[in-house]
CSV table of C-alpha atoms in Angstrom, one decimal:
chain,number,residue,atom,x,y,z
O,1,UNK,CA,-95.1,89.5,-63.7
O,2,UNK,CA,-93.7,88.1,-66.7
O,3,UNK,CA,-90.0,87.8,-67.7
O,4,UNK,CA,-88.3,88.1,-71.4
O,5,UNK,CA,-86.1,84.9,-72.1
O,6,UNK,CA,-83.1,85.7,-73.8
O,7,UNK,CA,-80.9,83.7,-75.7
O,8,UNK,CA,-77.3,84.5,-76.5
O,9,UNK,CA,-75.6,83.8,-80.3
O,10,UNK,CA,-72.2,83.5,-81.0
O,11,UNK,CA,-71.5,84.3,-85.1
O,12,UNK,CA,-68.3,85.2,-86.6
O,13,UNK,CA,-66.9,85.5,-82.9
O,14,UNK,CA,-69.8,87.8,-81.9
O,15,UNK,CA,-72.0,87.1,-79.4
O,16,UNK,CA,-75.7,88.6,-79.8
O,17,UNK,CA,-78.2,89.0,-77.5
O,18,UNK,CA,-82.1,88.3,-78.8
O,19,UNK,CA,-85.4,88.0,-77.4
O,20,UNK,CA,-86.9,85.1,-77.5
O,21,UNK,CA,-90.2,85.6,-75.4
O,22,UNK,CA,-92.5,86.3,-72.3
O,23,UNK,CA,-91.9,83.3,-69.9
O,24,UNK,CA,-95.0,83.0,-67.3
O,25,UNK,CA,-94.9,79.2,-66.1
O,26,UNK,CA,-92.5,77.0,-65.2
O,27,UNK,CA,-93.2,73.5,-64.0
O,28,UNK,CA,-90.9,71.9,-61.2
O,29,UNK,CA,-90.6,68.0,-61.3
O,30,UNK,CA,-89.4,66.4,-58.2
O,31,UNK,CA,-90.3,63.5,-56.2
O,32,UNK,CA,-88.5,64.9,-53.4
O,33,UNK,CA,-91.2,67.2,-51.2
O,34,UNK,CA,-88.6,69.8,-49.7
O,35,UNK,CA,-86.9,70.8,-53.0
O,36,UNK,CA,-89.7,70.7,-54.5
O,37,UNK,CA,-91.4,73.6,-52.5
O,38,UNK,CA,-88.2,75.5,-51.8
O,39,UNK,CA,-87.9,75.9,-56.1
O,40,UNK,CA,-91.4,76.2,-55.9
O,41,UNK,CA,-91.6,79.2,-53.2
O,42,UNK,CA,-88.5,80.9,-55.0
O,43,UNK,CA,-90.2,81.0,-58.3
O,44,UNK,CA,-93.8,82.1,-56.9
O,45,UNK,CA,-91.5,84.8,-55.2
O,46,UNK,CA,-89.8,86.1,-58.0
O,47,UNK,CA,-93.4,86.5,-59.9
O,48,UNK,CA,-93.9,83.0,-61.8
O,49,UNK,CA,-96.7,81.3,-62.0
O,50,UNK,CA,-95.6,77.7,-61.4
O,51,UNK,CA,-97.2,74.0,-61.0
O,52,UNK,CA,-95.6,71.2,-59.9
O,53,UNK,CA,-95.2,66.9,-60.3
O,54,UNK,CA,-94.0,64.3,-58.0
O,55,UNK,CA,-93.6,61.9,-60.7
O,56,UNK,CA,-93.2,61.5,-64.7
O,57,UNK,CA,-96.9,60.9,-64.7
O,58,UNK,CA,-98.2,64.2,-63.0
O,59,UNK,CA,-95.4,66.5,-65.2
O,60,UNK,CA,-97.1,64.8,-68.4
O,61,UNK,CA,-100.4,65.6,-66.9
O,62,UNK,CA,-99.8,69.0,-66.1
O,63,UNK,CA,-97.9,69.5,-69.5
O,64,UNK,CA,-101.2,68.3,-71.7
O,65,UNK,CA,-103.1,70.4,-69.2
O,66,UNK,CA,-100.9,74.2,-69.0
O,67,UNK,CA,-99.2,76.1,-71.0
O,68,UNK,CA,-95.7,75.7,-69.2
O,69,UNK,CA,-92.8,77.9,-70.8
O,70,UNK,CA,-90.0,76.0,-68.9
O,71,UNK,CA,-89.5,72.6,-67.1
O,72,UNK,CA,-87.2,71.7,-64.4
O,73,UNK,CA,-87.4,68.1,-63.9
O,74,UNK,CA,-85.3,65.6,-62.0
O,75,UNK,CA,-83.8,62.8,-63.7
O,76,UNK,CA,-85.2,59.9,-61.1
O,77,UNK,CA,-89.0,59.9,-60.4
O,78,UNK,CA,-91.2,57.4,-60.0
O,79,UNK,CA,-93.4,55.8,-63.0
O,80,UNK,CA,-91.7,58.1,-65.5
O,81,UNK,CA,-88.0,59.2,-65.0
O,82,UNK,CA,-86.9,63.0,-65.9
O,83,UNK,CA,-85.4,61.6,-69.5
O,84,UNK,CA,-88.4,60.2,-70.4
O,85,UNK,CA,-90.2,63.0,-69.5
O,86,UNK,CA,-87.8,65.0,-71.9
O,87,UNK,CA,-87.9,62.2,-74.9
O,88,UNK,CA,-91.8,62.7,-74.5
O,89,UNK,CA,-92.0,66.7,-74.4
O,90,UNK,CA,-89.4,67.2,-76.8
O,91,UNK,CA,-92.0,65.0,-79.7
């Protein structure tokens, strides 16, 4: 099941609905086991296809590896922390 990603604009005090794309596959970064399946079961629920990473490492592993349309991450990890992850995805 795929979703449509909107983005809202604000011009000349209008705000504007557009959008921006199908989203398929998120990616949920968390060392922590529990929240990690709990965001994980939610998604898979609601129809995403979704992989996951206990550390910095396994997100940039699975990022060079899928095609993910969104990243939730959590800013401590082990070997790579969540901003580094960001700094590295965002290049």
């Amino acid at each position: 099941m795929s979703r449509i990603a909107k983005r809202l604009y604000r011009t000349s005090g209008r705000t504007t609905l557009q959008a921006v794309g199908e989203l398929n596959q998120f990616l949920v970064a968390d060392d922590e086991d529990n929240l990690r399946r709990v965001l994980t079961a939610q998604l898979q629920h609601d129809g995403y296809e979704v992989h996951c990473g206990a550390d910095g490492e396994a997100v940039m592993k699975a990022m060079a590896e899928h095609h993910i349309d969104v990243l939730i991450t959590d800013l401590r990890m082990p070997k790579l922390d969540g901003m580094q992850v960001l700094k590295m995805v965002s290049e």
